[in-house]
Coordinates of C-alpha atoms in Angstrom, one line a residue:
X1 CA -6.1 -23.1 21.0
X2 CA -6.7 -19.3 20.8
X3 CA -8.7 -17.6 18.1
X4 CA -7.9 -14.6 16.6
X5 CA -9.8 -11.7 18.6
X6 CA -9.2 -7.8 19.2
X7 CA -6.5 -6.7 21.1
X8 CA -4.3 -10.0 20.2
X9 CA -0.6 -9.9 18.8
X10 CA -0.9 -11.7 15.4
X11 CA 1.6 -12.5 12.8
X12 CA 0.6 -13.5 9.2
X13 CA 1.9 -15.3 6.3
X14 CA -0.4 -14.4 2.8
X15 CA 0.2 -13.5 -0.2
X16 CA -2.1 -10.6 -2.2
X17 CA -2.6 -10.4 -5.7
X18 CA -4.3 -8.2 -7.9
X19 CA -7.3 -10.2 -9.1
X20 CA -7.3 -9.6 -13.0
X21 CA -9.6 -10.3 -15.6
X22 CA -8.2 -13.9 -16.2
X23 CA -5.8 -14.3 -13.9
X24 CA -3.8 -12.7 -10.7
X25 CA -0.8 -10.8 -10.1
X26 CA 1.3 -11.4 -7.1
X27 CA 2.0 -7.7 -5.5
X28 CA 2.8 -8.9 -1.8
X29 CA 4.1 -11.1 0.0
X30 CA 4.7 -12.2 3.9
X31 CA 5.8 -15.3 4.6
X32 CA 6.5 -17.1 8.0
X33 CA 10.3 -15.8 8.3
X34 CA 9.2 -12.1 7.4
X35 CA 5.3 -12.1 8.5
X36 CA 2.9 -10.1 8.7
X37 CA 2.4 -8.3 12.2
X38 CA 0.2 -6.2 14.3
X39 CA -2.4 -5.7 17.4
X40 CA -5.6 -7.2 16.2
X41 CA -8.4 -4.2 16.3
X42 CA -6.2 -2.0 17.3
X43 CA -4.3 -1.0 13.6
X44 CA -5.7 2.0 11.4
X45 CA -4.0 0.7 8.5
X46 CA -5.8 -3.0 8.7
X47 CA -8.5 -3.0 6.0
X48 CA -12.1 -3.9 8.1
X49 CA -13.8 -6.4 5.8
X50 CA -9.8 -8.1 6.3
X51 CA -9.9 -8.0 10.0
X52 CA -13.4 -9.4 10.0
X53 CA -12.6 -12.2 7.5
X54 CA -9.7 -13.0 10.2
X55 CA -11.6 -13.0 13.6
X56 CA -12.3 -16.0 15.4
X57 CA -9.1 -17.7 12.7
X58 CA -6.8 -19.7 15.2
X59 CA -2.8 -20.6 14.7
X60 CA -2.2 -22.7 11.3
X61 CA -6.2 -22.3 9.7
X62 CA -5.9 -21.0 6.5
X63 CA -8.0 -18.0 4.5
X64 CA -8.8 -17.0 0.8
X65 CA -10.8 -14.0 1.1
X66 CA -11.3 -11.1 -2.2
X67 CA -12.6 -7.4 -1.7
X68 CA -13.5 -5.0 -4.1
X69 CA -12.1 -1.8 -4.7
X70 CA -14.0 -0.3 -2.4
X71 CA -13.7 -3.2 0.4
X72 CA -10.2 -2.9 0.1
X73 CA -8.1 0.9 -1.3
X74 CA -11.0 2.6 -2.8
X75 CA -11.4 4.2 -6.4
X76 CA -8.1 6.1 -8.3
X77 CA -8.9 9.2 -7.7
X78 CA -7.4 11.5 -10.2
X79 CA -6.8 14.5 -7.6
X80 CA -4.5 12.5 -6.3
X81 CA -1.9 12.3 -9.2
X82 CA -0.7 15.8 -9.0
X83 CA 1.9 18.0 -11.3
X84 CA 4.6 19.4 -8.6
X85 CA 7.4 22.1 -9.9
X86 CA 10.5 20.4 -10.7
X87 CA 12.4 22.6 -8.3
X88 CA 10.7 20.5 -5.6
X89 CA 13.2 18.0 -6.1
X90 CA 16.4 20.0 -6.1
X91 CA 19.4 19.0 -3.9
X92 CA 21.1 21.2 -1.4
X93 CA 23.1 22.5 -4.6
X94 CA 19.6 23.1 -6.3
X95 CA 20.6 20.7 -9.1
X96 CA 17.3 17.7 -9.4
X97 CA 17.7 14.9 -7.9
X98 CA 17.5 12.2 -10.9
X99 CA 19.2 9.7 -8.1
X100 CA 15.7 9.8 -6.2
X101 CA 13.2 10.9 -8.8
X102 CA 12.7 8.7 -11.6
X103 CA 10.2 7.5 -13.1
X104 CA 8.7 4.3 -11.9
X105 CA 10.1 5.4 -8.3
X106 CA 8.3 5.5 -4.9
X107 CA 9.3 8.7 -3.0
X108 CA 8.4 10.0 0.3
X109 CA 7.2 13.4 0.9
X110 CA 5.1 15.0 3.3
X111 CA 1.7 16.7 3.0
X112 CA 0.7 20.4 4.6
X113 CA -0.3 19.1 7.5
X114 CA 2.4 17.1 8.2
X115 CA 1.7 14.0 7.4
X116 CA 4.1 11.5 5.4
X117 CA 2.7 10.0 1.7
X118 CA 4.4 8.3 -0.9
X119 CA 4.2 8.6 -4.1
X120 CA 4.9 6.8 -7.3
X121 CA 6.9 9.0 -10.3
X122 CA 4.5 8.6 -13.4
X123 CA 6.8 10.8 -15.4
X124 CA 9.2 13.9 -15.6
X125 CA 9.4 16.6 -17.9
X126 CA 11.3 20.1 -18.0
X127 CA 9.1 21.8 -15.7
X128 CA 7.3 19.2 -13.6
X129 CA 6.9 16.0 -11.9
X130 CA 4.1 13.8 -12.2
X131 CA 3.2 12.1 -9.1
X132 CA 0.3 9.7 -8.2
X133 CA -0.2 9.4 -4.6
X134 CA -3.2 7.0 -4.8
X135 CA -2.8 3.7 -3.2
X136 CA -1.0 1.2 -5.7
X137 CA -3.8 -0.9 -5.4
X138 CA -6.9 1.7 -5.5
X139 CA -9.1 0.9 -8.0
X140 CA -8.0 -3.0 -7.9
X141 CA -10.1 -6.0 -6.7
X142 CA -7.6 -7.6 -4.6
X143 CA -7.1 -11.1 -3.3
X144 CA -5.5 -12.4 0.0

């Protein structure tokens, strides 16, 4: 049977969870009909102590591996939740947008550079949207 090695196609099924102080929240899930998928070593977005914990795994073995904050999304970082003018968010008639932006919502926007983020809506008020682009697990000790 073939292990798990760089350069493989892999599909997963694992749950994560947030690991609290006395117990954990489920946050994600892939299961066998919606897994999981990418090129083993290859993926940016694959955390490294995650890939490592994985190598060498072959078809059916099973895992239970936890990271810390800084294993796994890093530390909130306050720079990242940012006040952005309200106007931002104006439709092609320049009237907000409350159909996209509400609080509690993901949204996509892009940065300078280019580059597409999301970000979750903390809260609106007349002048500004609050926005935290952190990862929604940084600062978490996570499970998978």
């Amino acid at each position: 049977m073939e292990t798990i090695k760089p350069g493989k196609y892999i599909e997963l099924a694992y749950e994560v969870f947030e690991v609290e102080k006395s117990e954990n929240a489920l946050m994600m899930k892939f299961t066998e009909e919606h897994p999981d998928r990418f090129i083993f070593g290859v993926e940016k977005d694959v955390l490294p102590d995650f890939e490592k914990g994985l190598q060498g795994l072959k078809a059916g073995d099973e895992f239970d591996m936890t990271f810390t904050p800084e294993q796994a999304f890093g530390s909130h970082m306050e720079e990242y939740v940012m006040d952005l003018d309200k106007s931002i968010f104006n439709n092609e008639e320049g009237v907000f947008d409350s159909k996209m932006v509400y609080v509690g919502n993901v949204i996509p926007m892009m940065t300078e550079d280019g580059y597409r983020v999301h970000g979750i809506v903390l809260d609106i008020n007349d002048e500004k949207v609050i926005v935290d682009f952190n990862h929604p697990l940084a600062g978490k000790t996570v499970r998978y």
